[in-house]
Amino acid sequence: MKSIAALQAAVTATPFDGEPSDAELDAIEQEMPLILAEVDLLDAQIMTIDRPVTELDERRIRRARNRVLAERRDLTNRAGLALTGGAA
């Protein structure tokens, strides 16, 4: 049987410490409003799983959906500004 120890050493030469980099943390921080809006939408949807949807539930879900869409729009606009340097 062939040994693959030499191949493993090349793959694992740089140890992974398991922590996110500063760039990854910055990206998460930029996306946090969208993440929170999606969590709110999921919470609103979960509340209606085992019972009939009331008018209040429909409004709550609609507001949460609109917030998710607004946060996606804002995140996309911020990303576009970062790429173009803000020049129109």
XYZ file of C-alpha atoms in Angstrom:
88
model
C 0.000 0.000 0.000
C 1.237 3.473 -0.847
C 1.864 6.024 1.904
C 0.409 9.497 1.511
C 2.251 11.106 4.410
C 4.326 13.319 2.113
C 1.170 14.635 0.447
C -0.437 15.364 3.787
C 2.523 17.454 4.900
C 2.116 19.716 1.876
C -1.596 20.167 2.532
C -1.284 20.847 6.250
C 1.884 22.933 6.131
C 0.081 26.066 7.344
C -1.865 25.384 10.516
C -5.413 26.711 10.693
C -6.164 28.322 14.032
C -9.951 28.201 13.524
C -10.439 31.929 14.009
C -11.885 34.218 11.332
C -9.592 36.796 9.831
C -10.110 40.530 10.268
C -11.478 40.763 6.720
C -14.018 38.024 7.439
C -15.093 39.740 10.657
C -15.513 43.035 8.787
C -17.657 41.306 6.157
C -19.841 39.760 8.864
C -20.200 43.132 10.542
C -21.259 44.715 7.241
C -23.889 41.993 6.722
C -25.155 41.959 10.333
C -28.262 44.159 9.689
C -29.328 41.775 6.915
C -28.639 38.742 9.095
C -30.757 40.178 11.916
C -33.581 41.053 9.497
C -33.553 37.490 8.153
C -33.657 36.114 11.707
C -36.694 38.312 12.452
C -38.419 37.033 9.307
C -37.660 33.453 10.273
C -39.015 34.064 13.793
C -42.226 35.517 12.350
C -42.624 32.511 10.059
C -41.872 30.009 12.822
C -44.581 31.518 15.035
C -47.192 30.629 12.416
C -46.143 27.036 11.778
C -48.493 25.320 14.213
C -51.468 27.680 14.213
C -53.667 29.551 11.761
C -52.200 32.816 10.493
C -53.947 35.869 11.916
C -54.042 39.330 10.398
C -51.414 40.436 12.908
C -49.161 37.547 11.835
C -49.562 38.504 8.183
C -48.534 42.077 8.973
C -45.572 40.915 11.041
C -44.339 38.654 8.226
C -44.896 41.364 5.598
C -42.958 43.931 7.664
C -40.148 41.435 8.241
C -39.998 40.621 4.504
C -39.890 44.317 3.636
C -37.094 44.849 6.145
C -35.087 41.995 4.606
C -35.553 43.487 1.144
C -34.535 46.939 2.384
C -31.423 45.566 4.094
C -30.463 43.617 0.952
C -30.872 46.787 -1.095
C -28.783 48.807 1.359
C -26.066 46.142 1.480
C -25.944 45.980 -2.308
C -25.750 49.754 -2.553
C -22.929 49.888 0.007
C -21.045 47.194 -1.903
C -21.513 49.119 -5.143
C -20.167 52.299 -3.578
C -17.145 50.453 -2.239
C -16.362 49.013 -5.672
C -16.725 52.264 -7.581
C -15.149 54.436 -4.930
C -18.309 56.501 -4.622
C -17.921 58.173 -8.006
C -21.085 58.356 -10.051
